[in-house]
Amino acid sequence: MNFCPGCGASLETEASFVQEFWSGADRNFLCWCAACDLLSTVVLPAMIVSHEPEH
Amino acid sequence: MLSAEKNRRLTQVGPGTPMGELLRRYWWPVATHDMATRVPVKRRLLGEDLVLYRDGNGTVGLLAEQCPHRRAALWLGCTEQEGLRCGYHGWRFDESGQCLEQPGEPAESTFKDRIRATAYPVQELGGLVFAYLGPAPAPELPRYDLFVWEDAWRDIGHAELPCNFVQIMENSVDPYHVEWLHGRYGSFLRELDGRGGPLPVVTKKHVKVAFEVFEHGILKRRVLEGHTEEDEDWKVGHPLVFPHMLRVGAAGLATFQIRVPIDDENTWHVWYQTYRPEGGAPPQESVPVYEVPLRDEKGEYLRDYVDGQDIVAWITQGRVSDRTQEHLGKSDLGVILLRKLYAEQMDRVASGLDPLCTYREPHDVIDLPMEKDKFGSAVEFRQLWTRESSIRYSPIKDEIFELFGDPVPAWVS
């Protein structure tokens, strides 16, 4: 993760924090932006599962 | 994984490093009360070599190890009525570092007035000697409840562990390890030793865990199999006290596990126990201090008890755990939250702000939350903890059993 999903500031600064973790097949990144203080999780999902409408 | 650069930032504690600057905003236990005597002793804290002493007036001082004269170690010295005299040429210093005397210099010389040893403020509380290595003005020494209760017994176990302090702290926000390291692995060792069936309490499975950043650090909650959100493990929980302690226990038995960074690769671990049965404990003359052994007579790491299992898990992660090689999952969210909290607080210090758990106002006591009925039952937890933690090495272990009067559990073999 190179940029904050909230403010767009670089997450590659010394102060900001990015930590990878896995949830099943989904690759997650917990991101804390030192510029705007936003704590977020960015998910790179293995697949997107949607609902199936009734038919 | 964590990048190598972020791992260094998280684990380096020396002067001038971001974590070192954060940690220098706190008071640290540098010794137990029995170490501060007329005999000066070497201590090491946050990568700095120090000398601790108590002079003839009873004043405790903490100076940098090297004498500012010709750099000999000041533990090679004699305590005088006032201050510490270097053993090499007799220069004498008070607890502020001011040079009081230079015997070899001309009597009329004012040279001593311009010489100071590096000195750090110290305070004694609850049987520990605390030091502050950061910029002035020092904050208040936090008077956490266990340090100041007047109606409790105490004992203090300690050991030097060959690993970085962060991997020890991470264990405190990793609830799942309890059911595996102490539950399954601990029971496996009991099977091998023929010591009976699995231990109670620590074998219970986790259903749900939660972590909440609050005024004292991170509050940890759990729901175990067969329990509900109405149980105290969830309703109350217990804290990781930022940046360096775990508070753990059950009714009447409360412990601080204090992780003191000696340097990047070594940690002084202090098990600070309090025993406070309902109605209080009778007066205690002095606080017993004991060393917690790491190895048995064959040189093998002791791991047939809960704290020993933790110690070996921490040490075998390496001197500094290589977090570029790890693979974290959802069960590691507490660990991730702690790392984020360190990163955030390092940034506060870099911005000139006080970090979390800095106290600027005098206070009587800081009460911390902790469940009374832990893992379902205070008595069962006390029965376990007084036998399967470092308390097994306490010189007052038998008196502690008597103090609580809990029955001997059936699983004791």
Short mmCIF file of C-alpha atoms in Angstrom, two decimals:
data_model
loop_
_atom_site.label_atom_id
_atom_site.label_comp_id
_atom_site.label_asym_id
_atom_site.label_seq_id
_atom_site.Cartn_x
_atom_site.Cartn_y
_atom_site.Cartn_z
CA MET A 1 0.00 0.00 0.00
CA ASN A 2 1.63 3.23 -1.11
CA PHE A 3 -1.04 5.81 -0.33
CA CYS A 4 -3.67 6.46 2.33
CA PRO A 5 -7.16 5.52 1.07
CA GLY A 6 -8.54 8.48 3.03
CA CYS A 7 -6.34 11.48 2.23
CA GLY A 8 -3.99 10.14 -0.44
CA ALA A 9 -0.84 10.92 1.56
CA SER A 10 2.10 8.58 1.15
CA LEU A 11 2.13 5.59 3.48
CA GLU A 12 5.81 5.06 2.76
CA THR A 13 6.88 7.71 5.26
CA GLU A 14 8.86 6.73 8.35
CA ALA A 15 5.94 7.42 10.67
CA SER A 16 3.08 5.68 8.83
CA PHE A 17 2.35 2.02 9.47
CA VAL A 18 1.33 -0.74 7.06
CA GLN A 19 0.95 -4.35 8.21
CA GLU A 20 -0.01 -7.27 5.98
CA PHE A 21 -2.20 -10.08 7.29
CA TRP A 22 -4.27 -12.84 5.72
CA SER A 23 -7.91 -13.79 6.16
CA GLY A 24 -8.54 -17.00 4.24
CA ALA A 25 -7.52 -16.28 0.65
CA ASP A 26 -7.90 -12.51 1.11
CA ARG A 27 -4.75 -10.43 1.49
CA ASN A 28 -5.30 -7.59 3.97
CA PHE A 29 -3.29 -4.50 4.81
CA LEU A 30 -3.94 -2.61 8.00
CA CYS A 31 -2.90 0.97 7.31
CA TRP A 32 -2.40 3.87 9.69
CA CYS A 33 -1.79 7.24 8.08
CA ALA A 34 0.38 9.62 10.12
CA ALA A 35 -0.89 12.55 8.06
CA CYS A 36 -4.66 12.20 8.66
CA ASP A 37 -4.70 9.59 11.50
CA LEU A 38 -7.02 7.29 9.50
CA LEU A 39 -6.89 3.62 10.50
CA SER A 40 -8.09 1.46 7.60
CA THR A 41 -7.94 -2.05 6.26
CA VAL A 42 -7.40 -2.52 2.55
CA VAL A 43 -8.46 -5.95 1.28
CA LEU A 44 -7.19 -7.59 -1.89
CA PRO A 45 -9.90 -10.25 -2.14
CA ALA A 46 -9.39 -13.55 -3.91
CA MET A 47 -12.89 -13.16 -5.30
CA ILE A 48 -15.87 -10.87 -4.97
CA VAL A 49 -18.98 -12.73 -3.84
CA SER A 50 -22.22 -10.94 -4.55
CA HIS A 51 -25.77 -11.93 -3.64
CA GLU A 52 -27.97 -13.77 -6.04
CA PRO A 53 -31.30 -12.04 -6.63
CA GLU A 54 -34.43 -14.12 -6.41
CA HIS A 55 -35.62 -15.39 -9.78
CA MET B 1 5.11 -9.58 7.14
CA LEU B 2 6.53 -6.26 8.18
CA SER B 3 9.24 -4.45 6.24
CA ALA B 4 12.79 -4.67 7.60
CA GLU B 5 12.84 -0.90 8.07
CA LYS B 6 9.60 -0.94 10.11
CA ASN B 7 10.89 -3.86 12.17
CA ARG B 8 14.03 -1.91 13.08
CA ARG B 9 11.91 1.11 13.94
CA LEU B 10 9.75 -1.05 16.20
CA THR B 11 12.58 -2.78 18.04
CA GLN B 12 15.58 -0.42 18.38
CA VAL B 13 15.59 1.19 21.81
CA GLY B 14 18.86 3.14 21.95
CA PRO B 15 19.19 6.93 22.21
CA GLY B 16 18.13 8.75 19.06
CA THR B 17 15.98 5.94 17.65
CA PRO B 18 12.21 6.61 17.30
CA MET B 19 11.26 3.79 19.72
CA GLY B 20 14.12 4.77 22.05
CA GLU B 21 12.81 8.34 22.16
CA LEU B 22 9.27 7.10 22.88
CA LEU B 23 10.42 4.79 25.68
CA ARG B 24 12.49 7.59 27.25
CA ARG B 25 9.22 9.38 28.08
CA TYR B 26 8.47 6.76 30.77
CA TRP B 27 9.80 5.76 34.18
CA TRP B 28 11.38 2.28 34.08
CA PRO B 29 12.16 -0.19 36.84
CA VAL B 30 15.95 -0.35 36.79
CA ALA B 31 16.43 -2.53 39.88
CA THR B 32 14.71 -4.26 42.76
CA HIS B 33 15.05 -2.61 46.16
CA ASP B 34 17.75 -5.05 47.32
CA MET B 35 20.08 -4.08 44.46
CA ALA B 36 20.40 -0.45 45.61
CA THR B 37 22.98 -0.77 48.39
CA ARG B 38 26.30 0.74 49.47
CA VAL B 39 27.91 -1.56 46.88
CA PRO B 40 27.56 0.09 43.46
CA VAL B 41 26.18 -2.23 40.77
CA LYS B 42 26.15 -2.13 37.00
CA ARG B 43 22.75 -1.90 35.32
CA ARG B 44 21.84 -1.50 31.66
CA LEU B 45 18.64 0.15 30.46
CA LEU B 46 17.53 1.21 26.96
CA GLY B 47 21.00 0.50 25.62
CA GLU B 48 22.77 2.69 28.21
CA ASP B 49 25.29 1.37 30.72
CA LEU B 50 24.63 2.70 34.21
CA VAL B 51 25.75 2.41 37.81
CA LEU B 52 23.27 2.25 40.69
CA TYR B 53 24.21 2.93 44.30
CA ARG B 54 22.84 4.03 47.68
CA ASP B 55 25.10 6.40 49.61
CA GLY B 56 25.52 6.68 53.39
CA ASN B 57 22.67 9.19 53.59
CA GLY B 58 20.35 6.64 51.96
CA THR B 59 20.16 8.59 48.70
CA VAL B 60 19.89 6.38 45.62
CA GLY B 61 21.82 7.54 42.57
CA LEU B 62 22.03 6.37 38.96
CA LEU B 63 25.02 7.54 36.94
CA ALA B 64 26.38 6.67 33.51
CA GLU B 65 28.91 3.88 33.89
CA GLN B 66 32.03 5.75 32.74
CA CYS B 67 33.65 8.31 35.02
CA PRO B 68 33.93 11.65 33.21
CA HIS B 69 37.59 11.88 34.33
CA ARG B 70 39.48 8.99 32.68
CA ARG B 71 36.48 6.76 31.77
CA ALA B 72 36.94 3.99 34.34
CA ALA B 73 33.72 2.27 35.35
CA LEU B 74 32.05 3.86 38.36
CA TRP B 75 30.94 0.48 39.69
CA LEU B 76 34.64 0.32 40.56
CA GLY B 77 33.88 2.84 43.25
CA CYS B 78 33.04 3.44 46.90
CA THR B 79 29.90 4.96 48.26
CA GLU B 80 30.59 7.73 50.74
CA GLN B 81 28.29 9.45 53.22
CA GLU B 82 27.33 11.66 50.28
CA GLY B 83 27.73 10.35 46.76
CA LEU B 84 29.87 7.86 44.86
CA ARG B 85 33.65 8.07 44.65
CA CYS B 86 35.40 6.71 41.55
CA GLY B 87 37.77 3.92 42.54
CA TYR B 88 40.43 5.02 40.04
CA HIS B 89 41.38 8.57 41.20
CA GLY B 90 38.82 9.38 43.88
CA TRP B 91 36.62 11.88 42.09
CA ARG B 92 33.30 12.03 43.94
CA PHE B 93 29.85 12.69 42.47
CA ASP B 94 26.39 13.29 43.93
CA GLU B 95 23.11 11.88 42.58
CA SER B 96 22.68 14.87 40.26
CA GLY B 97 26.04 14.03 38.67
CA GLN B 98 27.76 17.10 40.12
CA CYS B 99 31.42 16.50 40.89
CA LEU B 100 31.95 17.24 44.59
CA GLU B 101 35.62 16.46 45.00
CA GLN B 102 38.81 15.95 42.93
CA PRO B 103 41.48 14.86 45.42
CA GLY B 104 44.43 15.10 43.00
CA GLU B 105 43.72 18.66 41.87
CA PRO B 106 45.11 21.79 43.57
CA ALA B 107 43.08 22.77 46.63
CA GLU B 108 42.09 26.12 45.12
CA SER B 109 40.97 24.60 41.81
CA THR B 110 37.40 25.25 40.64
CA PHE B 111 37.69 22.51 38.01
CA LYS B 112 35.23 20.26 39.85
CA ASP B 113 32.49 22.85 39.54
CA ARG B 114 32.54 22.42 35.77
CA ILE B 115 32.43 18.62 35.76
CA ARG B 116 29.26 16.54 35.80
CA ALA B 117 28.69 12.84 35.36
CA THR B 118 25.63 11.87 33.34
CA ALA B 119 22.95 11.26 36.00
CA TYR B 120 19.33 10.20 35.85
CA PRO B 121 16.54 10.75 38.40
CA VAL B 122 15.39 7.72 40.39
CA GLN B 123 12.44 7.03 42.67
CA GLU B 124 11.59 4.03 44.83
CA LEU B 125 8.04 2.64 44.84
CA GLY B 126 6.60 -0.70 45.89
CA GLY B 127 9.95 -2.45 46.18
CA LEU B 128 11.29 -1.30 42.81
CA VAL B 129 13.73 1.45 41.86
CA PHE B 130 12.45 3.44 38.89
CA ALA B 131 14.61 5.59 36.59
CA TYR B 132 13.77 8.23 34.02
CA LEU B 133 16.19 8.62 31.09
CA GLY B 134 14.24 11.17 29.06
CA PRO B 135 14.14 14.92 28.62
CA ALA B 136 13.19 17.23 31.50
CA PRO B 137 10.75 17.84 32.97
CA ALA B 138 10.17 14.24 33.96
CA PRO B 139 6.51 13.23 34.16
CA GLU B 140 5.06 11.89 37.40
CA LEU B 141 5.97 8.31 38.30
CA PRO B 142 2.63 6.54 37.72
CA ARG B 143 1.34 5.16 41.01
CA TYR B 144 -0.36 2.08 39.56
CA ASP B 145 -2.55 0.31 42.08
CA LEU B 146 -0.38 -2.77 42.60
CA PHE B 147 2.62 -0.61 43.53
CA VAL B 148 0.77 1.28 46.27
CA TRP B 149 -1.84 -0.96 47.92
CA GLU B 150 -1.15 -0.96 51.65
CA ASP B 151 -3.05 -4.16 52.48
CA ALA B 152 -1.34 -6.53 50.05
CA TRP B 153 1.63 -8.87 50.20
CA ARG B 154 4.10 -8.69 47.35
CA ASP B 155 6.95 -10.64 45.86
CA ILE B 156 9.13 -9.84 42.87
CA GLY B 157 10.57 -12.42 40.49
CA HIS B 158 12.95 -11.39 37.74
CA ALA B 159 15.10 -12.76 34.91
CA GLU B 160 17.17 -11.45 32.02
CA LEU B 161 15.78 -12.80 28.75
CA PRO B 162 17.91 -12.84 25.57
CA CYS B 163 15.37 -11.22 23.25
CA ASN B 164 13.85 -7.90 22.29
CA PHE B 165 11.03 -6.57 24.48
CA VAL B 166 8.48 -6.10 21.68
CA GLN B 167 8.05 -9.82 21.01
CA ILE B 168 7.32 -10.25 24.72
CA MET B 169 4.78 -7.44 24.66
CA GLU B 170 3.13 -8.93 21.57
CA ASN B 171 2.43 -12.09 23.57
CA SER B 172 0.18 -10.00 25.82
CA VAL B 173 -2.24 -9.23 22.97
CA ASP B 174 -2.21 -12.79 21.60
CA PRO B 175 -4.95 -14.57 23.59
CA TYR B 176 -5.05 -17.67 21.37
CA HIS B 177 -1.58 -18.74 22.46
CA VAL B 178 -3.01 -19.61 25.90
CA GLU B 179 -5.07 -22.55 24.68
CA TRP B 180 -2.21 -23.86 22.52
CA LEU B 181 1.09 -23.06 24.26
CA HIS B 182 -0.22 -23.60 27.80
CA GLY B 183 -3.25 -25.76 27.01
CA ARG B 184 -2.15 -28.23 24.35
CA TYR B 185 1.66 -28.03 24.59
CA GLY B 186 1.63 -27.79 28.38
CA SER B 187 -0.69 -30.80 28.61
CA PHE B 188 1.50 -32.69 26.09
CA LEU B 189 4.49 -32.26 28.42
CA ARG B 190 2.37 -33.49 31.34
CA GLU B 191 1.46 -36.59 29.33
CA LEU B 192 5.13 -37.25 28.49
CA ASP B 193 6.15 -36.80 32.12
CA GLY B 194 3.32 -38.99 33.38
CA ARG B 195 2.01 -36.05 35.42
CA GLY B 196 -1.64 -36.75 34.71
CA GLY B 197 -4.22 -35.27 32.37
CA PRO B 198 -4.52 -31.85 30.80
CA LEU B 199 -4.44 -28.73 32.94
CA PRO B 200 -7.78 -27.11 33.66
CA VAL B 201 -8.51 -23.46 32.86
CA VAL B 202 -5.88 -22.86 30.14
CA THR B 203 -7.23 -25.57 27.84
CA LYS B 204 -10.51 -23.75 27.23
CA LYS B 205 -11.03 -22.73 23.59
CA HIS B 206 -11.45 -19.11 22.55
CA VAL B 207 -14.76 -18.23 20.90
CA LYS B 208 -14.18 -14.51 20.53
CA VAL B 209 -11.49 -11.95 21.40
CA ALA B 210 -11.51 -8.15 21.27
CA PHE B 211 -8.96 -5.36 21.72
CA GLU B 212 -9.72 -1.78 22.57
CA VAL B 213 -7.26 1.11 22.85
CA PHE B 214 -8.08 3.01 26.03
CA GLU B 215 -6.45 5.45 28.45
CA HIS B 216 -4.06 2.84 29.92
CA GLY B 217 -3.09 0.98 26.75
CA ILE B 218 -5.02 -1.91 25.21
CA LEU B 219 -7.92 -3.61 26.97
CA LYS B 220 -8.15 -7.28 26.06
CA ARG B 221 -11.40 -9.25 26.23
CA ARG B 222 -12.23 -12.86 25.48
CA VAL B 223 -15.19 -15.26 25.45
CA LEU B 224 -14.20 -18.87 26.10
CA GLU B 225 -16.07 -22.01 25.17
CA GLY B 226 -19.00 -22.48 27.56
CA HIS B 227 -18.87 -18.83 28.67
CA THR B 228 -20.84 -15.77 27.57
CA GLU B 229 -20.41 -12.03 27.16
CA GLU B 230 -21.79 -11.72 30.70
CA ASP B 231 -18.62 -13.30 32.12
CA GLU B 232 -15.92 -10.93 33.40
CA ASP B 233 -13.36 -12.12 30.83
CA TRP B 234 -15.48 -10.18 28.32
CA LYS B 235 -17.32 -7.60 30.45
CA VAL B 236 -14.19 -6.39 32.25
CA GLY B 237 -11.11 -7.91 30.57
CA HIS B 238 -7.58 -6.95 31.54
CA PRO B 239 -5.06 -4.47 30.18
CA LEU B 240 -1.78 -4.29 28.42
CA VAL B 241 -0.48 -1.19 30.17
CA PHE B 242 1.35 0.91 27.59
CA PRO B 243 4.15 0.68 26.74
CA HIS B 244 5.64 -2.12 28.83
CA MET B 245 3.37 -4.09 31.17
CA LEU B 246 0.70 -6.77 31.29
CA ARG B 247 -1.76 -6.83 34.18
CA VAL B 248 -3.03 -10.36 34.77
CA GLY B 249 -4.63 -12.31 37.62
CA ALA B 250 -7.92 -13.01 39.35
CA ALA B 251 -9.58 -11.98 42.60
CA GLY B 252 -6.94 -11.30 45.25
CA LEU B 253 -4.05 -12.24 42.97
CA ALA B 254 -2.80 -9.57 40.59
CA THR B 255 0.47 -9.45 38.69
CA PHE B 256 2.31 -6.95 36.56
CA GLN B 257 4.58 -8.55 34.02
CA ILE B 258 7.01 -5.71 33.35
CA ARG B 259 9.18 -5.87 30.24
CA VAL B 260 12.22 -3.62 30.67
CA PRO B 261 14.40 -3.22 27.56
CA ILE B 262 18.04 -3.70 28.53
CA ASP B 263 18.99 -3.10 24.89
CA ASP B 264 17.77 -4.22 21.46
CA GLU B 265 18.46 -7.90 22.19
CA ASN B 266 17.85 -8.33 25.91
CA THR B 267 14.96 -7.71 28.28
CA TRP B 268 14.80 -7.63 32.07
CA HIS B 269 11.51 -9.35 32.85
CA VAL B 270 9.91 -8.57 36.20
CA TRP B 271 7.01 -10.58 37.64
CA TYR B 272 5.54 -8.19 40.21
CA GLN B 273 2.98 -10.10 42.23
CA THR B 274 0.44 -8.86 44.78
CA TYR B 275 -1.60 -11.06 47.13
CA ARG B 276 -4.64 -9.38 48.60
CA PRO B 277 -7.32 -11.74 49.89
CA GLU B 278 -10.73 -10.42 50.82
CA GLY B 279 -10.29 -8.22 53.89
CA GLY B 280 -6.64 -7.56 53.05
CA ALA B 281 -3.36 -9.25 53.96
CA PRO B 282 -1.50 -8.73 57.25
CA PRO B 283 1.50 -6.34 57.18
CA GLN B 284 4.57 -7.53 55.29
CA GLU B 285 8.00 -6.48 56.59
CA SER B 286 9.82 -6.46 53.27
CA VAL B 287 9.17 -7.52 49.70
CA PRO B 288 10.92 -10.81 48.86
CA VAL B 289 12.90 -10.82 45.62
CA TYR B 290 13.89 -13.94 43.70
CA GLU B 291 15.44 -14.90 40.40
CA VAL B 292 13.40 -16.95 37.95
CA PRO B 293 15.63 -19.65 36.40
CA LEU B 294 15.56 -20.20 32.65
CA ARG B 295 17.22 -23.63 32.48
CA ASP B 296 17.18 -26.91 34.39
CA GLU B 297 20.20 -28.81 35.72
CA LYS B 298 20.79 -30.32 32.24
CA GLY B 299 20.91 -26.89 30.65
CA GLU B 300 17.53 -27.33 28.97
CA TYR B 301 15.03 -24.49 28.96
CA LEU B 302 12.45 -25.01 31.71
CA ARG B 303 9.06 -25.29 30.03
CA ASP B 304 7.00 -27.46 32.36
CA TYR B 305 5.04 -24.45 33.62
CA VAL B 306 3.14 -21.53 32.11
CA ASP B 307 5.75 -18.75 32.44
CA GLY B 308 8.53 -21.10 31.29
CA GLN B 309 6.53 -21.92 28.15
CA ASP B 310 6.07 -18.21 27.44
CA ILE B 311 9.77 -17.51 28.00
CA VAL B 312 10.84 -20.22 25.55
CA ALA B 313 8.35 -19.04 22.92
CA TRP B 314 9.71 -15.48 23.22
CA ILE B 315 13.38 -16.47 23.15
CA THR B 316 13.03 -18.90 20.24
CA GLN B 317 11.60 -16.14 18.06
CA GLY B 318 15.21 -14.92 17.91
CA ARG B 319 17.10 -12.10 19.58
CA VAL B 320 15.00 -9.74 17.44
CA SER B 321 12.15 -11.54 15.72
CA ASP B 322 12.54 -11.28 11.92
CA ARG B 323 9.10 -9.94 11.09
CA THR B 324 9.89 -9.87 7.35
CA GLN B 325 9.46 -13.67 7.45
CA GLU B 326 6.23 -13.93 9.46
CA HIS B 327 2.73 -14.68 8.17
CA LEU B 328 0.01 -13.02 10.21
CA GLY B 329 -3.66 -13.97 10.17
CA LYS B 330 -6.86 -12.62 11.67
CA SER B 331 -5.99 -14.14 15.02
CA ASP B 332 -3.03 -11.72 15.14
CA LEU B 333 -5.09 -8.53 15.08
CA GLY B 334 -4.13 -7.73 18.68
CA VAL B 335 -0.46 -7.92 17.75
CA ILE B 336 -1.08 -5.66 14.74
CA LEU B 337 -2.97 -3.16 16.89
CA LEU B 338 -0.09 -2.99 19.36
CA ARG B 339 2.44 -2.34 16.58
CA LYS B 340 0.19 0.39 15.21
CA LEU B 341 -0.10 1.92 18.68
CA TYR B 342 3.69 2.02 19.05
CA ALA B 343 3.96 3.64 15.57
CA GLU B 344 1.33 6.24 16.45
CA GLN B 345 2.92 7.10 19.80
CA MET B 346 6.41 7.37 18.24
CA ASP B 347 4.91 9.92 15.89
CA ARG B 348 3.40 11.86 18.81
CA VAL B 349 6.80 12.10 20.49
CA ALA B 350 8.41 13.20 17.21
CA SER B 351 5.76 15.94 17.05
CA GLY B 352 6.69 17.17 20.53
CA LEU B 353 3.62 15.72 22.29
CA ASP B 354 3.37 13.52 25.39
CA PRO B 355 2.60 9.89 24.52
CA LEU B 356 -0.15 7.72 26.00
CA CYS B 357 0.12 7.03 29.77
CA THR B 358 2.16 10.13 30.55
CA TYR B 359 1.06 11.64 33.86
CA ARG B 360 1.83 15.28 34.58
CA GLU B 361 -0.34 15.75 37.68
CA PRO B 362 0.42 14.32 41.15
CA HIS B 363 -1.98 11.52 42.04
CA ASP B 364 -2.56 8.98 44.80
CA VAL B 365 -3.31 5.86 42.79
CA ILE B 366 -4.13 4.77 39.25
CA ASP B 367 -6.68 1.95 39.36
CA LEU B 368 -6.57 -0.49 36.47
CA PRO B 369 -9.41 -2.78 35.34
CA MET B 370 -9.00 -6.54 35.71
CA GLU B 371 -11.53 -9.36 35.84
CA LYS B 372 -12.04 -11.02 39.24
CA ASP B 373 -13.42 -14.31 37.96
CA LYS B 374 -10.88 -15.20 35.32
CA PHE B 375 -11.54 -18.03 32.84
CA GLY B 376 -14.75 -18.61 34.80
CA SER B 377 -13.50 -18.96 38.37
CA ALA B 378 -11.20 -16.90 40.58
CA VAL B 379 -10.36 -19.86 42.79
CA GLU B 380 -9.51 -22.20 39.91
CA PHE B 381 -7.35 -19.53 38.30
CA ARG B 382 -5.53 -18.83 41.60
CA GLN B 383 -4.98 -22.55 42.14
CA LEU B 384 -3.40 -22.74 38.71
CA TRP B 385 -1.43 -19.50 38.74
CA THR B 386 0.16 -19.97 42.16
CA ARG B 387 1.52 -23.34 40.96
CA GLU B 388 2.11 -22.90 37.23
CA SER B 389 3.55 -19.39 37.06
CA SER B 390 6.88 -17.99 38.27
CA ILE B 391 5.32 -17.92 41.76
CA ARG B 392 6.56 -21.54 41.98
CA TYR B 393 10.01 -20.01 42.72
CA SER B 394 8.79 -17.50 45.32
CA PRO B 395 10.37 -17.89 48.75
CA ILE B 396 6.93 -17.23 50.29
CA LYS B 397 4.99 -19.70 48.11
CA ASP B 398 3.73 -21.76 51.05
CA GLU B 399 2.64 -18.65 52.95
CA ILE B 400 0.73 -17.53 49.83
CA PHE B 401 -1.15 -20.85 49.73
CA GLU B 402 -2.07 -20.33 53.40
CA LEU B 403 -3.05 -16.70 52.84
CA PHE B 404 -5.72 -17.65 50.30
CA GLY B 405 -6.63 -20.98 51.84
CA ASP B 406 -7.69 -22.43 48.49
CA PRO B 407 -7.98 -26.23 48.47
CA VAL B 408 -5.24 -28.19 46.72
CA PRO B 409 -6.65 -28.93 43.27
CA ALA B 410 -7.11 -32.51 42.09
CA TRP B 411 -4.80 -32.04 39.07
CA VAL B 412 -1.72 -31.50 41.29
CA SER B 413 0.33 -34.66 40.97
#
